[in-house]
PDB file of C-alpha atoms in Angstrom:
ATOM      1  CA  UNK A   1      82.247 101.336  82.480  1.00 80.00           C
ATOM      2  CA  UNK A   2      80.521 105.138  82.611  1.00 81.00           C
ATOM      3  CA  UNK A   3      78.340 104.388  85.097  1.00 86.00           C
ATOM      4  CA  UNK A   4      79.836 102.854  87.447  1.00 90.00           C
ATOM      5  CA  UNK A   5      82.365 106.009  86.812  1.00 85.00           C
ATOM      6  CA  UNK A   6      79.743 109.106  86.707  1.00 86.00           C
ATOM      7  CA  UNK A   7      78.564 106.380  90.086  1.00 86.00           C
ATOM      8  CA  UNK A   8      82.198 107.183  91.406  1.00 87.00           C
ATOM      9  CA  UNK A   9      82.064 110.588  91.221  1.00 82.00           C
ATOM     10  CA  UNK A  10      78.833 111.353  92.253  1.00 83.00           C
ATOM     11  CA  UNK A  11      78.331 109.157  95.917  1.00 80.00           C
ATOM     12  CA  UNK A  12      83.081 109.831  96.053  1.00 82.00           C
ATOM     13  CA  UNK A  13      85.074 113.119  96.259  1.00 80.00           C
ATOM     14  CA  UNK A  14      88.342 110.896  95.560  1.00 83.00           C
ATOM     15  CA  UNK A  15      91.100 109.986  93.026  1.00 89.00           C
ATOM     16  CA  UNK A  16      90.108 107.930  90.172  1.00 92.00           C
ATOM     17  CA  UNK A  17      92.017 106.785  86.829  1.00 94.00           C
ATOM     18  CA  UNK A  18      91.078 104.362  84.338  1.00 95.00           C
ATOM     19  CA  UNK A  19      94.185 101.664  82.885  1.00 96.00           C
ATOM     20  CA  UNK A  20      96.922 103.096  85.417  1.00 97.00           C
ATOM     21  CA  UNK A  21      99.793 101.452  85.289  1.00 97.00           C
ATOM     22  CA  UNK A  22     100.874  99.249  88.440  1.00 97.00           C
ATOM     23  CA  UNK A  23     104.678  98.497  87.294  1.00 97.00           C
ATOM     24  CA  UNK A  24     104.593 102.570  88.622  1.00 95.00           C
ATOM     25  CA  UNK A  25     103.396 101.262  92.114  1.00 96.00           C
ATOM     26  CA  UNK A  26     105.063  98.134  93.189  1.00 96.00           C
ATOM     27  CA  UNK A  27     108.712  97.527  93.999  1.00 95.00           C
ATOM     28  CA  UNK A  28     109.579  95.730  91.084  1.00 97.00           C
ATOM     29  CA  UNK A  29     108.491  98.028  88.420  1.00 97.00           C
ATOM     30  CA  UNK A  30     106.575  95.443  87.028  1.00 98.00           C
ATOM     31  CA  UNK A  31     102.773  94.967  86.281  1.00 97.00           C
ATOM     32  CA  UNK A  32      99.939  95.795  83.660  1.00 97.00           C
ATOM     33  CA  UNK A  33      97.457  98.301  83.996  1.00 98.00           C
ATOM     34  CA  UNK A  34      94.547  98.734  86.428  1.00 97.00           C
ATOM     35  CA  UNK A  35      90.839  99.055  85.283  1.00 96.00           C
ATOM     36  CA  UNK A  36      90.448 101.868  87.731  1.00 96.00           C
ATOM     37  CA  UNK A  37      93.365 103.423  90.485  1.00 97.00           C
ATOM     38  CA  UNK A  38      91.000 104.165  93.153  1.00 96.00           C
ATOM     39  CA  UNK A  39      92.635 106.565  95.830  1.00 95.00           C
ATOM     40  CA  UNK A  40      89.861 107.139  98.230  1.00 94.00           C
ATOM     41  CA  UNK A  41      91.515 109.812 101.695  1.00 93.00           C
ATOM     42  CA  UNK A  42      90.270 109.267 104.427  1.00 92.00           C
ATOM     43  CA  UNK A  43      88.007 105.643 105.942  1.00 91.00           C
ATOM     44  CA  UNK A  44      85.020 107.642 104.796  1.00 91.00           C
ATOM     45  CA  UNK A  45      86.340 108.076 101.373  1.00 92.00           C
ATOM     46  CA  UNK A  46      87.029 104.298 101.286  1.00 94.00           C
ATOM     47  CA  UNK A  47      83.945 103.028 102.956  1.00 91.00           C
ATOM     48  CA  UNK A  48      81.630 104.995 100.318  1.00 91.00           C
ATOM     49  CA  UNK A  49      83.992 103.649  97.097  1.00 93.00           C
ATOM     50  CA  UNK A  50      83.434 100.033  97.953  1.00 93.00           C
ATOM     51  CA  UNK A  51      80.075 100.400  98.342  1.00 91.00           C
ATOM     52  CA  UNK A  52      79.469 101.395  95.330  1.00 92.00           C
ATOM     53  CA  UNK A  53      81.789  99.199  93.567  1.00 93.00           C
ATOM     54  CA  UNK A  54      79.439  96.261  95.182  1.00 91.00           C
ATOM     55  CA  UNK A  55      76.197  98.074  94.038  1.00 91.00           C
ATOM     56  CA  UNK A  56      78.367  97.086  90.526  1.00 93.00           C
ATOM     57  CA  UNK A  57      79.289  94.227  90.940  1.00 94.00           C
ATOM     58  CA  UNK A  58      83.413  95.385  90.672  1.00 95.00           C
ATOM     59  CA  UNK A  59      85.775  93.692  91.872  1.00 94.00           C
ATOM     60  CA  UNK A  60      88.594  95.765  93.864  1.00 95.00           C
ATOM     61  CA  UNK A  61      91.922  94.758  95.879  1.00 93.00           C
ATOM     62  CA  UNK A  62      93.886  96.316  97.507  1.00 94.00           C
ATOM     63  CA  UNK A  63      97.446  97.973  96.939  1.00 94.00           C
ATOM     64  CA  UNK A  64     100.113  99.362  99.465  1.00 90.00           C
ATOM     65  CA  UNK A  65     103.784 100.017  98.711  1.00 89.00           C
ATOM     66  CA  UNK A  66     103.936  97.715  96.290  1.00 91.00           C
ATOM     67  CA  UNK A  67     105.959  95.865  97.887  1.00 88.00           C
ATOM     68  CA  UNK A  68     105.457  92.181  97.626  1.00 89.00           C
ATOM     69  CA  UNK A  69     103.342  91.544  95.871  1.00 94.00           C
ATOM     70  CA  UNK A  70     104.068  90.868  91.489  1.00 98.00           C
ATOM     71  CA  UNK A  71     101.640  92.400  89.157  1.00 98.00           C
ATOM     72  CA  UNK A  72     100.140  90.435  85.653  1.00 97.00           C
ATOM     73  CA  UNK A  73     101.480  92.055  82.991  1.00 97.00           C
ATOM     74  CA  UNK A  74      98.445  91.749  81.763  1.00 97.00           C
ATOM     75  CA  UNK A  75      96.445  93.607  85.013  1.00 97.00           C
ATOM     76  CA  UNK A  76      94.050  94.068  86.387  1.00 97.00           C
ATOM     77  CA  UNK A  77      90.198  93.737  86.117  1.00 96.00           C
ATOM     78  CA  UNK A  78      88.290  96.066  87.964  1.00 95.00           C
ATOM     79  CA  UNK A  79      89.387  98.455  90.904  1.00 96.00           C
ATOM     80  CA  UNK A  80      92.409  98.546  92.544  1.00 97.00           C
ATOM     81  CA  UNK A  81      92.752 100.275  95.970  1.00 96.00           C
ATOM     82  CA  UNK A  82      95.435 102.368  97.223  1.00 96.00           C
ATOM     83  CA  UNK A  83      95.078 104.419  99.979  1.00 95.00           C
ATOM     84  CA  UNK A  84      96.128 108.171  99.955  1.00 92.00           C
ATOM     85  CA  UNK A  85      97.858 110.666 102.522  1.00 89.00           C
ATOM     86  CA  UNK A  86      94.736 110.842 105.322  1.00 92.00           C
ATOM     87  CA  UNK A  87      96.233 106.867 106.019  1.00 96.00           C
ATOM     88  CA  UNK A  88      99.576 108.046 106.124  1.00 95.00           C
ATOM     89  CA  UNK A  89     100.362 108.968 110.026  1.00 96.00           C
ATOM     90  CA  UNK A  90     101.132 108.204 113.520  1.00 97.00           C
ATOM     91  CA  UNK A  91     100.718 109.593 116.607  1.00 97.00           C
ATOM     92  CA  UNK A  92     101.770 108.104 120.239  1.00 98.00           C
ATOM     93  CA  UNK A  93     100.341 108.411 123.548  1.00 97.00           C
ATOM     94  CA  UNK A  94     102.051 107.439 126.169  1.00 97.00           C
ATOM     95  CA  UNK A  95     103.125 103.299 124.971  1.00 97.00           C
ATOM     96  CA  UNK A  96     101.511 103.284 122.324  1.00 98.00           C
ATOM     97  CA  UNK A  97     101.923 104.149 118.405  1.00 98.00           C
ATOM     98  CA  UNK A  98      98.877 105.079 116.873  1.00 98.00           C
ATOM     99  CA  UNK A  99      99.993 104.457 112.728  1.00 98.00           C
ATOM    100  CA  UNK A 100      97.794 104.453 109.037  1.00 98.00           C
ATOM    101  CA  UNK A 101      97.229 101.640 106.863  1.00 97.00           C
ATOM    102  CA  UNK A 102      99.294 103.270 104.394  1.00 96.00           C
ATOM    103  CA  UNK A 103     102.281 104.821 106.730  1.00 97.00           C
ATOM    104  CA  UNK A 104     106.187 103.207 106.178  1.00 95.00           C
ATOM    105  CA  UNK A 105     106.277 100.356 108.717  1.00 95.00           C
ATOM    106  CA  UNK A 106     110.031 100.843 108.261  1.00 93.00           C
ATOM    107  CA  UNK A 107     109.246 104.686 109.367  1.00 96.00           C
ATOM    108  CA  UNK A 108     107.019 103.351 112.155  1.00 97.00           C
ATOM    109  CA  UNK A 109     109.854 101.926 114.041  1.00 96.00           C
ATOM    110  CA  UNK A 110     112.635 104.471 113.710  1.00 96.00           C
ATOM    111  CA  UNK A 111     109.736 107.027 114.678  1.00 97.00           C
ATOM    112  CA  UNK A 112     108.744 104.526 117.405  1.00 97.00           C
ATOM    113  CA  UNK A 113     113.027 104.952 118.004  1.00 97.00           C
ATOM    114  CA  UNK A 114     112.909 108.571 118.769  1.00 96.00           C
ATOM    115  CA  UNK A 115     110.500 108.043 120.704  1.00 97.00           C
ATOM    116  CA  UNK A 116     112.166 105.979 123.082  1.00 97.00           C
ATOM    117  CA  UNK A 117     109.466 102.719 123.104  1.00 98.00           C
ATOM    118  CA  UNK A 118     111.303  98.861 121.801  1.00 97.00           C
ATOM    119  CA  UNK A 119     109.171  96.563 120.479  1.00 96.00           C
ATOM    120  CA  UNK A 120     109.245  97.782 116.979  1.00 96.00           C
ATOM    121  CA  UNK A 121     113.532  97.247 115.737  1.00 95.00           C
ATOM    122  CA  UNK A 122     111.998  93.767 113.793  1.00 93.00           C
ATOM    123  CA  UNK A 123     110.504  96.356 111.029  1.00 93.00           C
ATOM    124  CA  UNK A 124     113.211  98.577 110.415  1.00 89.00           C
ATOM    125  CA  UNK A 125     113.720  95.757 107.124  1.00 83.00           C
ATOM    126  CA  UNK A 126     110.653  95.210 106.172  1.00 85.00           C
ATOM    127  CA  UNK A 127     109.469  97.641 103.121  1.00 83.00           C
ATOM    128  CA  UNK A 128     105.619  97.850 103.163  1.00 87.00           C
ATOM    129  CA  UNK A 129     103.472  99.622 104.915  1.00 95.00           C
ATOM    130  CA  UNK A 130     100.994  98.938 108.471  1.00 97.00           C
ATOM    131  CA  UNK A 131      97.890  97.752 106.820  1.00 96.00           C
ATOM    132  CA  UNK A 132     100.142  95.422 104.991  1.00 94.00           C
ATOM    133  CA  UNK A 133     102.296  94.429 107.898  1.00 95.00           C
ATOM    134  CA  UNK A 134      99.259  93.797 109.709  1.00 97.00           C
ATOM    135  CA  UNK A 135      97.486  91.886 106.686  1.00 95.00           C
ATOM    136  CA  UNK A 136     100.653  89.543 106.302  1.00 93.00           C
ATOM    137  CA  UNK A 137     101.404  89.781 110.237  1.00 95.00           C
ATOM    138  CA  UNK A 138     104.735  90.881 109.056  1.00 92.00           C
ATOM    139  CA  UNK A 139     108.268  90.192 110.618  1.00 89.00           C
ATOM    140  CA  UNK A 140     111.695  89.025 111.108  1.00 85.00           C
ATOM    141  CA  UNK A 141     114.861  89.079 113.349  1.00 85.00           C
ATOM    142  CA  UNK A 142     112.980  86.921 115.909  1.00 87.00           C
ATOM    143  CA  UNK A 143     109.329  88.414 116.491  1.00 93.00           C
ATOM    144  CA  UNK A 144     106.235  89.600 114.749  1.00 96.00           C
ATOM    145  CA  UNK A 145     103.308  91.898 114.232  1.00 97.00           C
ATOM    146  CA  UNK A 146     101.129  89.422 116.166  1.00 97.00           C
ATOM    147  CA  UNK A 147     103.410  90.489 119.411  1.00 97.00           C
ATOM    148  CA  UNK A 148     102.360  94.408 119.326  1.00 98.00           C
ATOM    149  CA  UNK A 149      99.787  94.584 117.989  1.00 98.00           C
ATOM    150  CA  UNK A 150      96.739  95.387 119.782  1.00 98.00           C
ATOM    151  CA  UNK A 151      94.078  96.458 117.570  1.00 98.00           C
ATOM    152  CA  UNK A 152      93.717  97.610 114.357  1.00 98.00           C
ATOM    153  CA  UNK A 153      90.410  98.793 112.295  1.00 97.00           C
ATOM    154  CA  UNK A 154      89.575  98.083 109.236  1.00 96.00           C
ATOM    155  CA  UNK A 155      86.516  98.534 106.645  1.00 94.00           C
ATOM    156  CA  UNK A 156      85.658  95.193 104.982  1.00 92.00           C
ATOM    157  CA  UNK A 157      84.430  94.026 101.458  1.00 90.00           C
ATOM    158  CA  UNK A 158      80.610  95.535 102.574  1.00 86.00           C
ATOM    159  CA  UNK A 159      81.734  98.210 103.890  1.00 82.00           C
ATOM    160  CA  UNK A 160      81.114  98.032 107.137  1.00 88.00           C
ATOM    161  CA  UNK A 161      83.429  99.424 109.327  1.00 90.00           C
ATOM    162  CA  UNK A 162      85.214  98.313 112.866  1.00 95.00           C
ATOM    163  CA  UNK A 163      88.134  97.299 115.866  1.00 97.00           C
ATOM    164  CA  UNK A 164      89.393  94.936 115.866  1.00 98.00           C
ATOM    165  CA  UNK A 165      91.803  93.549 118.841  1.00 97.00           C
ATOM    166  CA  UNK A 166      94.832  91.018 118.454  1.00 97.00           C
ATOM    167  CA  UNK A 167      93.181  87.517 118.889  1.00 97.00           C
ATOM    168  CA  UNK A 168      89.746  88.549 116.839  1.00 97.00           C
ATOM    169  CA  UNK A 169      92.690  88.394 113.333  1.00 97.00           C
ATOM    170  CA  UNK A 170      93.222  85.602 113.735  1.00 96.00           C
ATOM    171  CA  UNK A 171      97.396  85.512 113.780  1.00 96.00           C
ATOM    172  CA  UNK A 172     100.261  82.188 112.370  1.00 94.00           C
ATOM    173  CA  UNK A 173     103.063  82.761 110.665  1.00 89.00           C
ATOM    174  CA  UNK A 174     102.970  85.304 107.890  1.00 88.00           C
ATOM    175  CA  UNK A 175      99.498  85.003 108.616  1.00 94.00           C
ATOM    176  CA  UNK A 176      95.686  87.458 109.714  1.00 97.00           C
ATOM    177  CA  UNK A 177      92.295  86.248 109.521  1.00 96.00           C
ATOM    178  CA  UNK A 178      92.424  89.463 106.218  1.00 96.00           C
ATOM    179  CA  UNK A 179      93.271  86.825 104.178  1.00 93.00           C
ATOM    180  CA  UNK A 180      90.219  84.923 104.609  1.00 93.00           C
ATOM    181  CA  UNK A 181      87.935  87.827 105.008  1.00 92.00           C
ATOM    182  CA  UNK A 182      87.999  90.582 102.155  1.00 91.00           C
ATOM    183  CA  UNK A 183      89.186  93.856 104.443  1.00 94.00           C
ATOM    184  CA  UNK A 184      91.178  96.412 104.956  1.00 96.00           C
ATOM    185  CA  UNK A 185      93.098  97.985 107.617  1.00 97.00           C
ATOM    186  CA  UNK A 186      92.765 101.431 108.089  1.00 97.00           C
ATOM    187  CA  UNK A 187      94.757 101.728 110.826  1.00 98.00           C
ATOM    188  CA  UNK A 188      96.412 100.206 113.890  1.00 98.00           C
ATOM    189  CA  UNK A 189      97.292 100.113 117.129  1.00 98.00           C
ATOM    190  CA  UNK A 190     100.532  98.612 118.279  1.00 98.00           C
ATOM    191  CA  UNK A 191     101.318  98.150 121.875  1.00 98.00           C
ATOM    192  CA  UNK A 192     105.309  98.383 122.625  1.00 98.00           C
ATOM    193  CA  UNK A 193     107.399  99.133 125.838  1.00 97.00           C
ATOM    194  CA  UNK A 194     109.762 102.006 127.435  1.00 97.00           C
ATOM    195  CA  UNK A 195     113.189 101.420 126.122  1.00 97.00           C
ATOM    196  CA  UNK A 196     116.829 102.687 126.146  1.00 96.00           C
ATOM    197  CA  UNK A 197     117.065 105.580 122.384  1.00 96.00           C
ATOM    198  CA  UNK A 198     120.774 105.422 121.867  1.00 96.00           C
ATOM    199  CA  UNK A 199     120.083 101.237 121.896  1.00 96.00           C
ATOM    200  CA  UNK A 200     117.226 101.279 120.144  1.00 96.00           C
ATOM    201  CA  UNK A 201     118.617 103.744 117.423  1.00 96.00           C
ATOM    202  CA  UNK A 202     122.198 101.395 117.441  1.00 96.00           C
ATOM    203  CA  UNK A 203     119.854  97.950 117.429  1.00 93.00           C
ATOM    204  CA  UNK A 204     118.030  99.275 113.993  1.00 93.00           C
ATOM    205  CA  UNK A 205     121.256 100.893 112.741  1.00 93.00           C
ATOM    206  CA  UNK A 206     123.041  97.244 112.698  1.00 91.00           C
ATOM    207  CA  UNK A 207     119.918  95.465 111.072  1.00 87.00           C
ATOM    208  CA  UNK A 208     120.356  98.627 108.323  1.00 86.00           C
ATOM    209  CA  UNK A 209     123.459  97.618 107.761  1.00 88.00           C
ATOM    210  CA  UNK A 210     123.290  93.909 107.686  1.00 87.00           C
ATOM    211  CA  UNK A 211     120.094  94.737 105.549  1.00 85.00           C
ATOM    212  CA  UNK A 212     122.324  96.603 102.940  1.00 86.00           C
ATOM    213  CA  UNK A 213     125.336  93.940 103.041  1.00 90.00           C
ATOM    214  CA  UNK A 214     122.911  90.544 102.451  1.00 90.00           C
ATOM    215  CA  UNK A 215     119.957  92.065 100.322  1.00 92.00           C
ATOM    216  CA  UNK A 216     119.635  93.528  97.084  1.00 94.00           C
ATOM    217  CA  UNK A 217     117.819  96.829  98.189  1.00 86.00           C
ATOM    218  CA  UNK A 218     119.617  98.988  95.253  1.00 89.00           C
ATOM    219  CA  UNK A 219     117.923  96.336  92.616  1.00 94.00           C
ATOM    220  CA  UNK A 220     113.907  96.801  91.706  1.00 96.00           C
ATOM    221  CA  UNK A 221     113.305  94.065  93.709  1.00 96.00           C
ATOM    222  CA  UNK A 222     109.839  92.671  96.499  1.00 94.00           C
ATOM    223  CA  UNK A 223     111.943  91.188  99.273  1.00 90.00           C
ATOM    224  CA  UNK A 224     111.351  87.542  99.890  1.00 93.00           C
ATOM    225  CA  UNK A 225     110.265  85.177  97.974  1.00 97.00           C
ATOM    226  CA  UNK A 226     108.807  82.247  99.281  1.00 97.00           C
ATOM    227  CA  UNK A 227     108.243  81.472 103.034  1.00 94.00           C
ATOM    228  CA  UNK A 228     110.559  79.749 104.919  1.00 93.00           C
ATOM    229  CA  UNK A 229     109.749  75.933 106.147  1.00 95.00           C
ATOM    230  CA  UNK A 230     109.472  74.655 109.576  1.00 92.00           C
ATOM    231  CA  UNK A 231     113.125  74.258 111.044  1.00 93.00           C
ATOM    232  CA  UNK A 232     114.632  75.659 107.541  1.00 96.00           C
ATOM    233  CA  UNK A 233     115.886  79.236 105.777  1.00 96.00           C
ATOM    234  CA  UNK A 234     114.306  78.702 101.490  1.00 98.00           C
ATOM    235  CA  UNK A 235     117.248  81.058 101.195  1.00 98.00           C
ATOM    236  CA  UNK A 236     119.909  78.055 102.488  1.00 98.00           C
ATOM    237  CA  UNK A 237     117.848  75.360  99.835  1.00 98.00           C
ATOM    238  CA  UNK A 238     117.899  77.520  97.027  1.00 98.00           C
ATOM    239  CA  UNK A 239     121.508  78.620  97.583  1.00 98.00           C
ATOM    240  CA  UNK A 240     122.080  75.007  98.480  1.00 98.00           C
ATOM    241  CA  UNK A 241     119.958  73.859  95.287  1.00 98.00           C
ATOM    242  CA  UNK A 242     122.676  76.043  92.906  1.00 98.00           C
ATOM    243  CA  UNK A 243     120.361  78.328  91.494  1.00 98.00           C
ATOM    244  CA  UNK A 244     122.141  81.981  92.563  1.00 98.00           C
ATOM    245  CA  UNK A 245     122.365  83.481  88.781  1.00 98.00           C
ATOM    246  CA  UNK A 246     119.699  81.562  87.465  1.00 98.00           C
ATOM    247  CA  UNK A 247     117.555  83.586  84.985  1.00 98.00           C
ATOM    248  CA  UNK A 248     114.447  83.931  83.478  1.00 98.00           C
ATOM    249  CA  UNK A 249     114.116  86.792  80.702  1.00 98.00           C
ATOM    250  CA  UNK A 250     115.062  89.987  82.942  1.00 98.00           C
ATOM    251  CA  UNK A 251     114.552  88.511  86.437  1.00 98.00           C
ATOM    252  CA  UNK A 252     117.418  86.775  88.378  1.00 98.00           C
ATOM    253  CA  UNK A 253     117.263  84.572  91.915  1.00 98.00           C
ATOM    254  CA  UNK A 254     120.005  87.313  93.576  1.00 98.00           C
ATOM    255  CA  UNK A 255     123.456  86.581  93.974  1.00 96.00           C
ATOM    256  CA  UNK A 256     123.212  88.401  97.103  1.00 96.00           C
ATOM    257  CA  UNK A 257     120.085  86.692  98.457  1.00 97.00           C
ATOM    258  CA  UNK A 258     118.685  83.709  97.453  1.00 98.00           C
ATOM    259  CA  UNK A 259     115.860  84.181  98.151  1.00 98.00           C
ATOM    260  CA  UNK A 260     115.182  87.156  96.382  1.00 98.00           C
ATOM    261  CA  UNK A 261     114.630  87.666  92.904  1.00 98.00           C
ATOM    262  CA  UNK A 262     115.116  90.811  91.389  1.00 98.00           C
ATOM    263  CA  UNK A 263     113.722  92.984  88.252  1.00 98.00           C
ATOM    264  CA  UNK A 264     117.948  93.607  86.410  1.00 96.00           C
ATOM    265  CA  UNK A 265     116.598  93.780  82.686  1.00 93.00           C
ATOM    266  CA  UNK A 266     112.788  95.669  82.445  1.00 96.00           C
ATOM    267  CA  UNK A 267     111.749  91.389  83.572  1.00 98.00           C
ATOM    268  CA  UNK A 268     107.995  90.643  83.002  1.00 98.00           C
ATOM    269  CA  UNK A 269     105.838  88.979  85.087  1.00 98.00           C
ATOM    270  CA  UNK A 270     105.480  86.387  83.215  1.00 98.00           C
ATOM    271  CA  UNK A 271     109.230  85.521  83.537  1.00 98.00           C
ATOM    272  CA  UNK A 272     108.867  85.959  87.405  1.00 98.00           C
ATOM    273  CA  UNK A 273     106.702  83.651  87.509  1.00 98.00           C
ATOM    274  CA  UNK A 274     108.948  81.194  85.177  1.00 98.00           C
ATOM    275  CA  UNK A 275     111.309  81.635  87.213  1.00 98.00           C
ATOM    276  CA  UNK A 276     109.262  80.557  91.122  1.00 98.00           C
ATOM    277  CA  UNK A 277     108.637  78.072  89.465  1.00 98.00           C
ATOM    278  CA  UNK A 278     111.824  76.823  88.231  1.00 98.00           C
ATOM    279  CA  UNK A 279     112.636  77.193  91.752  1.00 98.00           C
ATOM    280  CA  UNK A 280     110.414  75.612  93.311  1.00 98.00           C
ATOM    281  CA  UNK A 281     110.848  72.428  91.549  1.00 98.00           C
ATOM    282  CA  UNK A 282     114.505  72.307  91.911  1.00 98.00           C
ATOM    283  CA  UNK A 283     114.392  72.587  95.251  1.00 98.00           C
ATOM    284  CA  UNK A 284     111.690  69.707  96.227  1.00 98.00           C
ATOM    285  CA  UNK A 285     113.988  67.400  93.921  1.00 98.00           C
ATOM    286  CA  UNK A 286     117.216  68.249  96.401  1.00 98.00           C
ATOM    287  CA  UNK A 287     115.808  68.211  98.585  1.00 98.00           C
ATOM    288  CA  UNK A 288     112.143  66.949  99.022  1.00 97.00           C
ATOM    289  CA  UNK A 289     110.434  70.269 100.538  1.00 98.00           C
ATOM    290  CA  UNK A 290     107.631  72.652  98.232  1.00 98.00           C
ATOM    291  CA  UNK A 291     108.700  76.889  99.244  1.00 98.00           C
ATOM    292  CA  UNK A 292     105.487  78.640  99.462  1.00 97.00           C
ATOM    293  CA  UNK A 293     105.214  81.920  98.027  1.00 96.00           C
ATOM    294  CA  UNK A 294     105.971  85.015 100.272  1.00 92.00           C
ATOM    295  CA  UNK A 295     105.169  87.022  97.984  1.00 93.00           C
ATOM    296  CA  UNK A 296     101.764  88.353  96.402  1.00 91.00           C
ATOM    297  CA  UNK A 297      99.545  87.599  92.919  1.00 95.00           C
ATOM    298  CA  UNK A 298      97.913  90.199  91.468  1.00 96.00           C
ATOM    299  CA  UNK A 299      95.828  90.548  87.966  1.00 94.00           C
ATOM    300  CA  UNK A 300      94.286  88.587  85.568  1.00 86.00           C
ATOM    301  CA  UNK A 301      96.661  85.378  84.685  1.00 77.00           C
TER     302      UNK A 301
END
């Protein structure tokens, strides 16, 4: 570890922390420490850090804004990379929106609306960053990233970089090539359409109002826990199985939205995992449908 840190300090000028608690970096407020926590400020620093980790055979994973992620109580062995301030940017070129990988997806929808550009309204309730949205092909309200993404800049596991078009990212429901081939989105370009600012603002406001009424956003949670099975909704199945309010330790199935699990009382990752398994088992027994987790599991089990 000492040699690795020394090599990072020689080759990489970004932030490096040892044994950083990840609970502070997730919306569930859950997670043990990362052996190394690396925060590069730009794509060159990112590629340099990945190259050093590769030479030392140290595994790494990337953490965005910490939504849609459950980090193990034991933490993460190896390195966790979180994009720094240099990736938190946005600019507009005609109908194109160019956003850094760490830029808030919700904020991006608001900024696009202020520019009179439509197509990103669905992102108004997705609490992650741009890179995570591309990784997951995030979507809501009958739209998703694949419908508007023109291209993405990616740094791959071997430190190589490139720009990739929509078709090259192999999008499908909540899926992209990034779930098969390890890489980090540093910037994404979205192609939008001209729209009416007032209409866009009204749509975003209606989505926000609905979200506040139907989702436990004031509590520590991570968004939808399970993917919707074809032709149905995970929340409907969980509620129909009588699981609202079900508890494991400090983790509870939300009374407001059955596909949310909230950290109500210092929940641990093992509480959430036990509750997820209980929900999956019960729904499968009742309806013959095995729910697939949408949240990403990170760290040592």
